[in-house]
Short mmCIF file of C-alpha atoms in Angstrom, two decimals:
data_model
loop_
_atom_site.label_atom_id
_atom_site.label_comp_id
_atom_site.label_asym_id
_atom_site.label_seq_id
_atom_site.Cartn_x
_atom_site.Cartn_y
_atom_site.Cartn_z
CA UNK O 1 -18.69 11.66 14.61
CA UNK O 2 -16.10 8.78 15.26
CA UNK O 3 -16.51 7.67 11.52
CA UNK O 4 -16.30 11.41 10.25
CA UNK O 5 -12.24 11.12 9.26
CA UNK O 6 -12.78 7.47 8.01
CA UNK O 7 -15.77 8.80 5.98
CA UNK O 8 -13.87 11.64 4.60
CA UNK O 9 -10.65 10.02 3.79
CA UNK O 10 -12.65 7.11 1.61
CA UNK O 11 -15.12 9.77 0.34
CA UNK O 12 -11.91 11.63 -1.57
CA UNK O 13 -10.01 8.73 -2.20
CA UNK O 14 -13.33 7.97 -4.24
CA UNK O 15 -13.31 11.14 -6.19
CA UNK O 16 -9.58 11.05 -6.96
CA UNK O 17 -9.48 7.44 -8.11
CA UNK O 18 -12.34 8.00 -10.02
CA UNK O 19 -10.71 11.20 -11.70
CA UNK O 20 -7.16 9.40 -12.27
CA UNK O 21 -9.23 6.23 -14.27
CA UNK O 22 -10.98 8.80 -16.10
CA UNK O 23 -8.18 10.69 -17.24
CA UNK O 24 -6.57 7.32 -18.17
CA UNK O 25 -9.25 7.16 -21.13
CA UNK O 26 -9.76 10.89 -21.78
CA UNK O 27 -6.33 11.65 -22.46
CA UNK O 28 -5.42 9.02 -25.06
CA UNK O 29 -8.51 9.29 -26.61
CA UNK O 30 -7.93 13.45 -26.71
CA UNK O 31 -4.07 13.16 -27.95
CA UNK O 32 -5.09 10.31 -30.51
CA UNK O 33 -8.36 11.88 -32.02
CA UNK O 34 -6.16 15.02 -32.78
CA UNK O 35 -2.95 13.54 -33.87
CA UNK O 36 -3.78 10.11 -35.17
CA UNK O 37 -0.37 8.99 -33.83
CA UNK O 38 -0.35 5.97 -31.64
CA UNK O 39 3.43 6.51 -30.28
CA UNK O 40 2.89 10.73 -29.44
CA UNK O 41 -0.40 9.21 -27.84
CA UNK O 42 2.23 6.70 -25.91
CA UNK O 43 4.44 9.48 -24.77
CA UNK O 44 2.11 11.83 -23.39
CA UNK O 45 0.71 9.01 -21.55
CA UNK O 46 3.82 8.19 -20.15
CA UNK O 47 4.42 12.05 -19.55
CA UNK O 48 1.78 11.60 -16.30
CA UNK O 49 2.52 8.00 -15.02
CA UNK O 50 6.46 8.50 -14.64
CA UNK O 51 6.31 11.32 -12.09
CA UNK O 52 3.57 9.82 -10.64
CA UNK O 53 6.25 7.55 -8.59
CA UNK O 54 9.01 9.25 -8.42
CA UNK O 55 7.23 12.44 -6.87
CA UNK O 56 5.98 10.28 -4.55
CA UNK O 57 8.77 8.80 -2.90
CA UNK O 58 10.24 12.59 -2.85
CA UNK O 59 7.38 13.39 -1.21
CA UNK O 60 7.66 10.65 1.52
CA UNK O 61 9.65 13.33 3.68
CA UNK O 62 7.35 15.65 3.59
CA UNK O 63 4.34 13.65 4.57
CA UNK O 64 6.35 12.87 7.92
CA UNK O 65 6.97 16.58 8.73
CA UNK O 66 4.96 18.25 7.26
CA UNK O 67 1.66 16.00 7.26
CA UNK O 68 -0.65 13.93 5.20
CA UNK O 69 -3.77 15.84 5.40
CA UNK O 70 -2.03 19.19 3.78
CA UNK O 71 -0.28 17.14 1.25
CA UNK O 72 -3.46 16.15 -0.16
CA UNK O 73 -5.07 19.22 -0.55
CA UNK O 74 -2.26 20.55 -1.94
CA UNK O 75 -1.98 17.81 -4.75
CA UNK O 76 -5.75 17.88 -5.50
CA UNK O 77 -6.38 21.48 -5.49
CA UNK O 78 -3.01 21.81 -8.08
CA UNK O 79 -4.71 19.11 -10.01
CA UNK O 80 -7.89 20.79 -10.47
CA UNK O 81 -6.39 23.68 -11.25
CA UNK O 82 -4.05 22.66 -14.43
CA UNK O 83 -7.11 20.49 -15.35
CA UNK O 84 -9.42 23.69 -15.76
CA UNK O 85 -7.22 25.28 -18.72
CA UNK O 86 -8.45 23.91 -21.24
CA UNK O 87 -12.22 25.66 -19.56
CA UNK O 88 -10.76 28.83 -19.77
CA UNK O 89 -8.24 28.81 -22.83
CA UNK O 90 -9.42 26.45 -25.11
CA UNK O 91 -8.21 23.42 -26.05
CA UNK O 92 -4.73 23.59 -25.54
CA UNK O 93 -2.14 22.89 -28.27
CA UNK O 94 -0.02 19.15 -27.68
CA UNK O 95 2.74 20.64 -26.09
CA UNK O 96 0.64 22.27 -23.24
CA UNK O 97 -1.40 19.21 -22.90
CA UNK O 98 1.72 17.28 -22.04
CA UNK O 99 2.92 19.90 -19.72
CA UNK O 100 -0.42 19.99 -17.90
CA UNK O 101 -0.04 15.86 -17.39
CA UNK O 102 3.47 16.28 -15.96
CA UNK O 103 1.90 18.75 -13.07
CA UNK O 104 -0.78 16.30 -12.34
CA UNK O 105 1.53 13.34 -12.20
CA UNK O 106 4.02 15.13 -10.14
CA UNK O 107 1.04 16.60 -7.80
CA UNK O 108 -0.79 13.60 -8.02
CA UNK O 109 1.52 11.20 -6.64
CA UNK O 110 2.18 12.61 -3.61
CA UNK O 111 -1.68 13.12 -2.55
CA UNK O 112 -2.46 9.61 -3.25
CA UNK O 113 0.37 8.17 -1.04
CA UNK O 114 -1.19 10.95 1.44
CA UNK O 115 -4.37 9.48 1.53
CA UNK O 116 -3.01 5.76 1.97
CA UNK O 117 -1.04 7.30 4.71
CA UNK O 118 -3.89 8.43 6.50
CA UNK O 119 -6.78 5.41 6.22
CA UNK O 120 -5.26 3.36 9.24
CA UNK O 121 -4.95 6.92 11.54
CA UNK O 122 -8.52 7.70 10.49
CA UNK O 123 -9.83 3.97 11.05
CA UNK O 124 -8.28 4.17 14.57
CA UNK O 125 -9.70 7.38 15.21
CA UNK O 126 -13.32 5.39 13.97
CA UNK O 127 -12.39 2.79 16.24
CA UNK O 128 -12.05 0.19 13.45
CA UNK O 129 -9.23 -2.24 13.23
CA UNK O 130 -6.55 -1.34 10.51
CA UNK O 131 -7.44 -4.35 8.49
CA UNK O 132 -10.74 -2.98 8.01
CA UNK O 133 -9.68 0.87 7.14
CA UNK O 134 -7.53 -1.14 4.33
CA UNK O 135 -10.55 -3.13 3.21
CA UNK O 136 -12.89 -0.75 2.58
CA UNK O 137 -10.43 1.67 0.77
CA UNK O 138 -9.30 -1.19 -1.88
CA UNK O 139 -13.21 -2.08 -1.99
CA UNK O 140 -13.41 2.05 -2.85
CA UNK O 141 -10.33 1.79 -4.78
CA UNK O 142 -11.62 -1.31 -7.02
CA UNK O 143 -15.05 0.49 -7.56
CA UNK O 144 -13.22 3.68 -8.55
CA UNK O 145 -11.46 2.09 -11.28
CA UNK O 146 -14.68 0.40 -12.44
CA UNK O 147 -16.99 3.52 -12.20
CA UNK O 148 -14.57 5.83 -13.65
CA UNK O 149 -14.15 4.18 -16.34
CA UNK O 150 -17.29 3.28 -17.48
CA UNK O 151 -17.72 7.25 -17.11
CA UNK O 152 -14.74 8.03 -18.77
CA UNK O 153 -15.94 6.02 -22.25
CA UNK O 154 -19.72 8.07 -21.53
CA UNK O 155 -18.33 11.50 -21.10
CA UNK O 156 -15.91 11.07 -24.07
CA UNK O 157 -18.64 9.33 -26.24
CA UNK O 158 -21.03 12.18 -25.52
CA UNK O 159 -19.74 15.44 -24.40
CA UNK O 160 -15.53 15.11 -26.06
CA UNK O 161 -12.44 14.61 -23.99
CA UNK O 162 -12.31 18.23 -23.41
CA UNK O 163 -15.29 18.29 -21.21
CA UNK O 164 -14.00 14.56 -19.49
CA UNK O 165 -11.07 16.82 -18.33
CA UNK O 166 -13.72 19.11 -16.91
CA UNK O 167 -15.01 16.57 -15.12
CA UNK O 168 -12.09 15.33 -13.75
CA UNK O 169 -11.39 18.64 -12.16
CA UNK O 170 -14.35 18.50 -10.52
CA UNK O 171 -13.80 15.47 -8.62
CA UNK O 172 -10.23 16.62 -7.57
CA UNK O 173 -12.10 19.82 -6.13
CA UNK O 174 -14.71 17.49 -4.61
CA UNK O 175 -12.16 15.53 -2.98
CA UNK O 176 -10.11 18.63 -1.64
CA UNK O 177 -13.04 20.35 0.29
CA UNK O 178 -13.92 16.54 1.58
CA UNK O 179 -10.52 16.55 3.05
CA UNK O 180 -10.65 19.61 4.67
CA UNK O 181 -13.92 19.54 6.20
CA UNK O 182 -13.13 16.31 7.84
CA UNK O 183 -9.65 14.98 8.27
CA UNK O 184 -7.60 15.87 10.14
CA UNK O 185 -3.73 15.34 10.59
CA UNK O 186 -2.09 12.57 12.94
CA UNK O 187 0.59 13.57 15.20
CA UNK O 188 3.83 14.45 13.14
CA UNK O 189 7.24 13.58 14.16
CA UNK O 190 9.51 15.95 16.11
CA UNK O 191 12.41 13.39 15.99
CA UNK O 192 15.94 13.97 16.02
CA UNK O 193 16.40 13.22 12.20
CA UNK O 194 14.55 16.22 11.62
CA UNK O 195 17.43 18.54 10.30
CA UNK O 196 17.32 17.95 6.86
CA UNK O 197 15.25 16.97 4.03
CA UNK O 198 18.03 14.11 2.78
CA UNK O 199 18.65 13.14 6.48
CA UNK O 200 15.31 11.79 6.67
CA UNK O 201 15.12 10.36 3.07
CA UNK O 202 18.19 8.62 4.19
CA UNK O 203 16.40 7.16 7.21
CA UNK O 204 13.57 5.89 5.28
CA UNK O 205 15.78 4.24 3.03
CA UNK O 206 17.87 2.46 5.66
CA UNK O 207 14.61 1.30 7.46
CA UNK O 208 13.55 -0.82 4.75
CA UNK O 209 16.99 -1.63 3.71
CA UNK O 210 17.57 -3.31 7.33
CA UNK O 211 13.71 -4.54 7.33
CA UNK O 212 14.32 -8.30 6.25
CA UNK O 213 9.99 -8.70 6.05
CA UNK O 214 9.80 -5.23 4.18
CA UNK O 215 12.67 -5.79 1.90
CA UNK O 216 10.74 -9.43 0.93
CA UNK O 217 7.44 -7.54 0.14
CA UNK O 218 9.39 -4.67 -1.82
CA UNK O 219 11.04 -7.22 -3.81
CA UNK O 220 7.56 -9.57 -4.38
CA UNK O 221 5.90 -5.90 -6.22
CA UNK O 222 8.64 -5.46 -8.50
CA UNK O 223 8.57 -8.66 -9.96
CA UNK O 224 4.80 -9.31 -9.83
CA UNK O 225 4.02 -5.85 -10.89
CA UNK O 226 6.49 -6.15 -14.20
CA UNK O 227 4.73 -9.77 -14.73
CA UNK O 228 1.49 -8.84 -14.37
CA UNK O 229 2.26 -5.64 -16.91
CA UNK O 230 3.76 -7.99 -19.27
CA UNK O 231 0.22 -10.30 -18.79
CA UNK O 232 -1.67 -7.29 -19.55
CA UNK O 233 -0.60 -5.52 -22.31
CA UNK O 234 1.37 -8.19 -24.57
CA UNK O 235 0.36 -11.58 -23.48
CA UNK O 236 -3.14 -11.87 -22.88
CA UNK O 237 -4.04 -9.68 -26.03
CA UNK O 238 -1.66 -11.85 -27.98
CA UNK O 239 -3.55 -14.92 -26.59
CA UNK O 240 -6.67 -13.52 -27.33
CA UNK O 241 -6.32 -12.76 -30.96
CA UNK O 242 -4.23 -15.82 -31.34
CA UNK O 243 -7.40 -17.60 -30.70
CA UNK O 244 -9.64 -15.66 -32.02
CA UNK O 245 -12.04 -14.37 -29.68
CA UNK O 246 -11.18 -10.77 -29.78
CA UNK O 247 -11.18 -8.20 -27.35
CA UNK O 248 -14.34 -9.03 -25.94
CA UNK O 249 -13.42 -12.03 -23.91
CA UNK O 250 -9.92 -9.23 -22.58
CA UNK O 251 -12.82 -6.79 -21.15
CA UNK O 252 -15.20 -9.34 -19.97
CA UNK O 253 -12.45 -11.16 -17.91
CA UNK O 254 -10.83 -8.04 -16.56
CA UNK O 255 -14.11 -6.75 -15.57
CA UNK O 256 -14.69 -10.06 -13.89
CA UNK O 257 -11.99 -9.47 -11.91
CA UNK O 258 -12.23 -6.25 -10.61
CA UNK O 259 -15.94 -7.12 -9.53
CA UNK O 260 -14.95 -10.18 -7.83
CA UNK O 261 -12.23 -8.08 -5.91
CA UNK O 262 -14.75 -5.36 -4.80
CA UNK O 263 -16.92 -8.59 -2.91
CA UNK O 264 -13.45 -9.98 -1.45
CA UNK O 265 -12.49 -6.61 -0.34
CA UNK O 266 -15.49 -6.03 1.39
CA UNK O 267 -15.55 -9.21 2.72
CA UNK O 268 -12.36 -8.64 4.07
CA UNK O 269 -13.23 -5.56 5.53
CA UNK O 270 -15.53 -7.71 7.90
CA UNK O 271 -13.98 -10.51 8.88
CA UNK O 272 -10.55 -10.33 7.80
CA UNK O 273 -8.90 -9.74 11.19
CA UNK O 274 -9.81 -13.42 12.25
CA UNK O 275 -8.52 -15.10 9.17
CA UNK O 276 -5.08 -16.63 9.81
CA UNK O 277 -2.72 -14.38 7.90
CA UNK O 278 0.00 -16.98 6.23
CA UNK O 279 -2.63 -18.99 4.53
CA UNK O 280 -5.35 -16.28 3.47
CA UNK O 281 -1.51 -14.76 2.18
CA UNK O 282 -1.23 -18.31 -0.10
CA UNK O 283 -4.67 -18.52 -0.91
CA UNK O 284 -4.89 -14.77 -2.51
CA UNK O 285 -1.56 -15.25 -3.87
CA UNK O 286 -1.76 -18.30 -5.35
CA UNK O 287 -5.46 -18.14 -7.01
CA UNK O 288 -4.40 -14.33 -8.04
CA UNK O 289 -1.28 -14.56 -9.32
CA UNK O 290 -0.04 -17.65 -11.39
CA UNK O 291 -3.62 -18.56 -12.58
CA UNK O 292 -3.98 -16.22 -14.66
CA UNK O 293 -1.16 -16.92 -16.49
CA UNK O 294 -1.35 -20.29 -16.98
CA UNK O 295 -4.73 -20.77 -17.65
CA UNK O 296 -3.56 -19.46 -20.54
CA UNK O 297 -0.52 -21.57 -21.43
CA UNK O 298 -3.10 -24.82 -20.62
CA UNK O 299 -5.12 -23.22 -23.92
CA UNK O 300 -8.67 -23.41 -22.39
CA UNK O 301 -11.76 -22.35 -23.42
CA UNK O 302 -12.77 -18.88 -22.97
CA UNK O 303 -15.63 -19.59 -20.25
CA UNK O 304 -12.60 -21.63 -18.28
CA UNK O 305 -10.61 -18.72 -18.09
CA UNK O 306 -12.75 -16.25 -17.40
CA UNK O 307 -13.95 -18.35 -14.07
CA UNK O 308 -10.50 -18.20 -13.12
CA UNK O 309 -10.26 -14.57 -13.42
CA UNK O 310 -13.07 -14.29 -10.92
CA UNK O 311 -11.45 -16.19 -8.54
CA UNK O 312 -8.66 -14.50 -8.88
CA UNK O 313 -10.53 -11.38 -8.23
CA UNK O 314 -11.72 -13.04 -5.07
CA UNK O 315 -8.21 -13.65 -4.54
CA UNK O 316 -6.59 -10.06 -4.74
CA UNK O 317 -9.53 -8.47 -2.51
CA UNK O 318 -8.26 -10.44 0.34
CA UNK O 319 -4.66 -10.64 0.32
CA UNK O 320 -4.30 -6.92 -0.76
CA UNK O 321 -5.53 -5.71 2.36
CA UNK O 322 -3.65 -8.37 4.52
CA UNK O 323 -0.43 -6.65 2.76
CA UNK O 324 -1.42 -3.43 2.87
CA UNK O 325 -2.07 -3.87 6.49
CA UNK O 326 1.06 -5.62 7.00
CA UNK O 327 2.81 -2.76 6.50
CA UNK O 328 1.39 -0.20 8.43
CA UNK O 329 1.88 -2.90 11.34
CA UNK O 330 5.75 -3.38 10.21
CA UNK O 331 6.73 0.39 10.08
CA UNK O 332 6.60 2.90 12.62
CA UNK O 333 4.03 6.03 12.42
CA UNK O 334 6.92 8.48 12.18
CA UNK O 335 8.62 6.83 9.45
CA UNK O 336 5.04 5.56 7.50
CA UNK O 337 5.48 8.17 5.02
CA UNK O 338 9.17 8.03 3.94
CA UNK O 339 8.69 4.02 4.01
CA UNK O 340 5.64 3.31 2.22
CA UNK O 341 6.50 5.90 -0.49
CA UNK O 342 9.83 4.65 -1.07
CA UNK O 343 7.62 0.76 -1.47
CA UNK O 344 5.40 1.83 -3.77
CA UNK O 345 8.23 3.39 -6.03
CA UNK O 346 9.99 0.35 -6.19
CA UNK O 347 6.67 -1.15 -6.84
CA UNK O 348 6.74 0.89 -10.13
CA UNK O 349 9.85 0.21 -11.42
CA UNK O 350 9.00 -2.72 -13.13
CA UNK O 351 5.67 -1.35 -14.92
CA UNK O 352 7.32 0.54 -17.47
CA UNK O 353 9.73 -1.99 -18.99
CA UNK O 354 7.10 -5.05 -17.98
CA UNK O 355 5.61 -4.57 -21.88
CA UNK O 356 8.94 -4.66 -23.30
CA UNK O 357 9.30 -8.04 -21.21
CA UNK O 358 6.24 -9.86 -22.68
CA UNK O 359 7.27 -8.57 -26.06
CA UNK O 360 10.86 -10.09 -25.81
CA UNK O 361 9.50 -13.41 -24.27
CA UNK O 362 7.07 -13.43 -27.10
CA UNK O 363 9.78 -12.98 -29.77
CA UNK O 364 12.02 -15.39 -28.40
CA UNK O 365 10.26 -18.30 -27.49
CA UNK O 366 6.58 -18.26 -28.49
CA UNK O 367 3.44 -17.51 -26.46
CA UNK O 368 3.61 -20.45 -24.81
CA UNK O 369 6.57 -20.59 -23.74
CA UNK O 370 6.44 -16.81 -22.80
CA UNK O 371 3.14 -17.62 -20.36
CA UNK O 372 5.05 -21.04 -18.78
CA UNK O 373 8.20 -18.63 -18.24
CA UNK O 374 5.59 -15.39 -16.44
CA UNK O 375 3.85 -18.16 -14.65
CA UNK O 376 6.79 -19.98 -12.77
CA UNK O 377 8.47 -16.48 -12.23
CA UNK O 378 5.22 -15.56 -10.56
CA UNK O 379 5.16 -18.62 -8.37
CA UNK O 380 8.35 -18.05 -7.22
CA UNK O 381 8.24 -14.08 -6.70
CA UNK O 382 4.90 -14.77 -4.19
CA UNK O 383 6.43 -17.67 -2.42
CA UNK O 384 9.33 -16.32 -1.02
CA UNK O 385 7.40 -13.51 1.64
CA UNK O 386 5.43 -16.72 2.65
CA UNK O 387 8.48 -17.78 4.40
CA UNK O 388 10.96 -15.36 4.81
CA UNK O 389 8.46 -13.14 6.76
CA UNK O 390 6.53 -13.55 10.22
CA UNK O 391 2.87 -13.48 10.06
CA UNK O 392 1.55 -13.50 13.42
CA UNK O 393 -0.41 -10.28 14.59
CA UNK O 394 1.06 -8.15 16.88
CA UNK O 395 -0.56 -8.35 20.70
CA UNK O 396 -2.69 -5.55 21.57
CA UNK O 397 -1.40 -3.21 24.26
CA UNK O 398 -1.86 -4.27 27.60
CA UNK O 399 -2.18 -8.10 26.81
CA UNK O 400 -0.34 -10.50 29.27
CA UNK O 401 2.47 -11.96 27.86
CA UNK O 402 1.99 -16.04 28.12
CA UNK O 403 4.89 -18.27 29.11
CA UNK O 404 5.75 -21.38 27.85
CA UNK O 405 4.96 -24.48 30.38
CA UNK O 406 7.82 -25.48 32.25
CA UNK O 407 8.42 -29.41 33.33
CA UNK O 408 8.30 -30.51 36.91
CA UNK O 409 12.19 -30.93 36.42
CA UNK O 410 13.50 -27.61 35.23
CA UNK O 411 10.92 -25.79 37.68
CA UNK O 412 12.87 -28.06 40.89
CA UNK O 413 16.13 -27.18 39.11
CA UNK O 414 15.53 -23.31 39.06
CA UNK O 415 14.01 -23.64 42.68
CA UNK O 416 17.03 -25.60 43.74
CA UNK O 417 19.44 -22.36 41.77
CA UNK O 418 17.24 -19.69 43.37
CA UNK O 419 20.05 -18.19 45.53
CA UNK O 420 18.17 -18.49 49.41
CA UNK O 421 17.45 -15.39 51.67
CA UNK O 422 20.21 -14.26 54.49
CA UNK O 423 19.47 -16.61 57.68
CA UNK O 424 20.37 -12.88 60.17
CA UNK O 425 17.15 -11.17 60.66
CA UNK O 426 17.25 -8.10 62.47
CA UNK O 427 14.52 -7.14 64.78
CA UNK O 428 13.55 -3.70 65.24
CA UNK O 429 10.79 -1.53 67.33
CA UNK O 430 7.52 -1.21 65.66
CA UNK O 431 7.82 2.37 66.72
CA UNK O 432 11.30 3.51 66.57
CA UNK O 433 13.37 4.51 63.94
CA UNK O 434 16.39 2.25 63.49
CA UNK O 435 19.46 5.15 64.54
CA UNK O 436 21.89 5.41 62.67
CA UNK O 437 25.51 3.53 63.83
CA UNK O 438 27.94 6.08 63.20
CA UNK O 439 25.68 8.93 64.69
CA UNK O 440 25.36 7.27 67.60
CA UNK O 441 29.06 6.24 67.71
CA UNK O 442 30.08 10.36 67.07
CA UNK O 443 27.86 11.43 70.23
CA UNK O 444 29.19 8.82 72.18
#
């Protein structure tokens, strides 16, 4: 029973990553089979991933006060619901279909920052470390985004992207009654800053604003996030056909990497709590992040580049949930959800303009010179939390706290300072109560 909320919480974080990949390949492939327009296809996308963020750092309030378990349901069970139209309808005309993706974003958002919020409560309540809660929900998070969408292409192959948005409703269903049936909510916060709904945005935001190891972190996703957008949509494809080996070398290293991830993550979830934190940071960082970018500015073959890829899948599965766990360690329970919502907007910022970026660099300079530019920004955006931020563990409760050794010198100094006891000593009866002076004194 210990592992039932752990259990639950990965079991519908499973069904609603899986559902969100899937709907990543249904719905272009839906708007673009019936329109034959690649830039409506664009803003209908874009019509679901924008409120994704925003929503959820709205949200972040609410998953304080009101809790994360309810918040989930909620944005599943709305999700499900808008995704069923189309069952009951028909296939719904454009503008619907856009409307329907603006309700999942904005319910979506929220429920996923829920279920973040609530893998370290329900890995404490399992008795599991927080490192490995975080481990095996990016392992489930990785093999989410791998199985759905592999099902995704099947379902839309074979049955239409009508029936994919079926399916996707079914999972968000699925991952509502999991939720219900066995999570439950961790103690809310009955603080003072309760009053208002902007009072406690407002504390949130000044939180991480006066968090110096936060604020380093917050800044490091912005810029890797826009970088690694720019990598992924302009400058890898552009490197790619540039060298002619088509799209099949794109797939087979991005595949590579989210397998090698899934191994690291799980690896992670093992044995990650013993690894020293600074240098697994580097490590992950460092074979994750630049790598990849200039593995491609060095121009080498194919088979070179994707071996890099899988290590930097290795890579990301072990400093993601080193960071992730970082943060629930940095920010306190009552504020978690106001905090880590207002991160992971900020995280987003970048992704939208981070093709426009890579397009830009390209024009201006060249591939190469566009990958050499990406690849020193990287370096520098994943150095700076490496030593602007303290990476020591916090001591478990109850742990002795261990003095430095003092010399023989200082120790006779503050013996020599150590003010000495009074030389009087006043004797008293075993037996008797000492009387009181003035009492005695009034019955004399």
């Amino acid at each position: 029973m210990r592992w039932r909320g752990l259990t639950g919480v990965l079991s519908s974080q499973a069904c609603t990553l899986s559902a969100n990949r899937l709907l990543t390949v249904a719905v272009p492939w839906l708007v673009l089979d019936r329109t034959g327009s690649a830039a409506q296809t664009g803003l209908v996308v874009a019509c679901q991933v924008l409120p994704y963020a925003f929503t959820q750092w709205l949200a972040g309030p609410l998953l304080d006060r009101v809790g994360p378990r309810r918040i989930s349901m909620a944005g599943d069970v709305s999700s499900a619901f808008v995704l069923i139209i189309p069952a009951v309808f028909g296939t719904p005309p454009l503008w619907l279909l856009t409307l329907m993706l603006v309700v999942v974003g904005c319910a979506d958002g929220p429920a996923s920052a829920a279920k973040r919020m609530l893998v370290p409560f329900a890995a404490a309540d399992a008795g599991q470390s927080t490192t490995r809660g975080v481990g095996l929900a990016t392992a489930v998070e990785r093999t989410a985004t791998a199985a759905g969408t592999a099902l995704a292409g099947w379902l839309v192959a074979t049955l239409g992207g009508d029936r994919a948005l079926w399916a996707a409703a079914a999972m968000l269903g699925a991952a509502t009654v999991i939720v219900t049936l066995t999570v439950s909510d961790p103690v809310r916060d009955r603080g003072r800053d309760d009053r208002t709904y902007l009072d406690r945005l407002r504390t949130g935001t000044a939180f991480l604003r006066r968090s110096r190891p936060l604020r380093a972190l917050t800044a490091m996703f912005v810029v890797t996030n826009l970088l690694d957008q720019a990598l992924m949509a302009v400058l890898l494809p552009v490197w790619a056909r540039a060298g002619g080996y088509g799209a099949t070398v794109v797939g087979l290293a991005l595949s590579t990497v989210g397998l090698a991830s899934i191994a690291s993550a799980l690896a992670s979830a093992g044995f990650g709590a013993r690894l020293p934190r600074r240098a697994t940071y580097l490590i992950g960082v460092l074979s994750s992040g630049p790598t990849r970018i200039v593995v491609l500015a060095l121009g080498l073959p194919p088979q070179v580049v994707i071996a890099v890829y899988a290590l930097a899948g290795i890579g990301s599965g072990l400093f993601n949930p080193l960071l992730e766990t970082v943060q629930v360690e940095l920010i306190p329970a009552p504020l978690r959800g106001r905090v880590q919502t207002l991160i992971s907007a900020w995280a987003w910022a970048g992704i939208p303009v981070g093709g426009l970026l890579g397009a830009a660099l390209l024009n201006a300079g060249g591939l190469d010179t566009a990958l050499w530019i990406c690849g020193l920004a990287y370096l520098v955006a994943v150095l700076r939390p490496a030593w602007r931020m303290d990476w020591s563990a916090p001591k478990p409760p109850g742990e002795p706290v261990r003095l430095p050794p003092l010399g023989r010198n200082r120790l006779t100094r503050m013996l020599r300072e150590r003010p000495s006891p009074p030389n009087r000593v006043e004797h008293r009866h075993p037996l008797r109560p000492r009387a009181d002076r003035k009492a005695v004194a009034a019955r004399r």
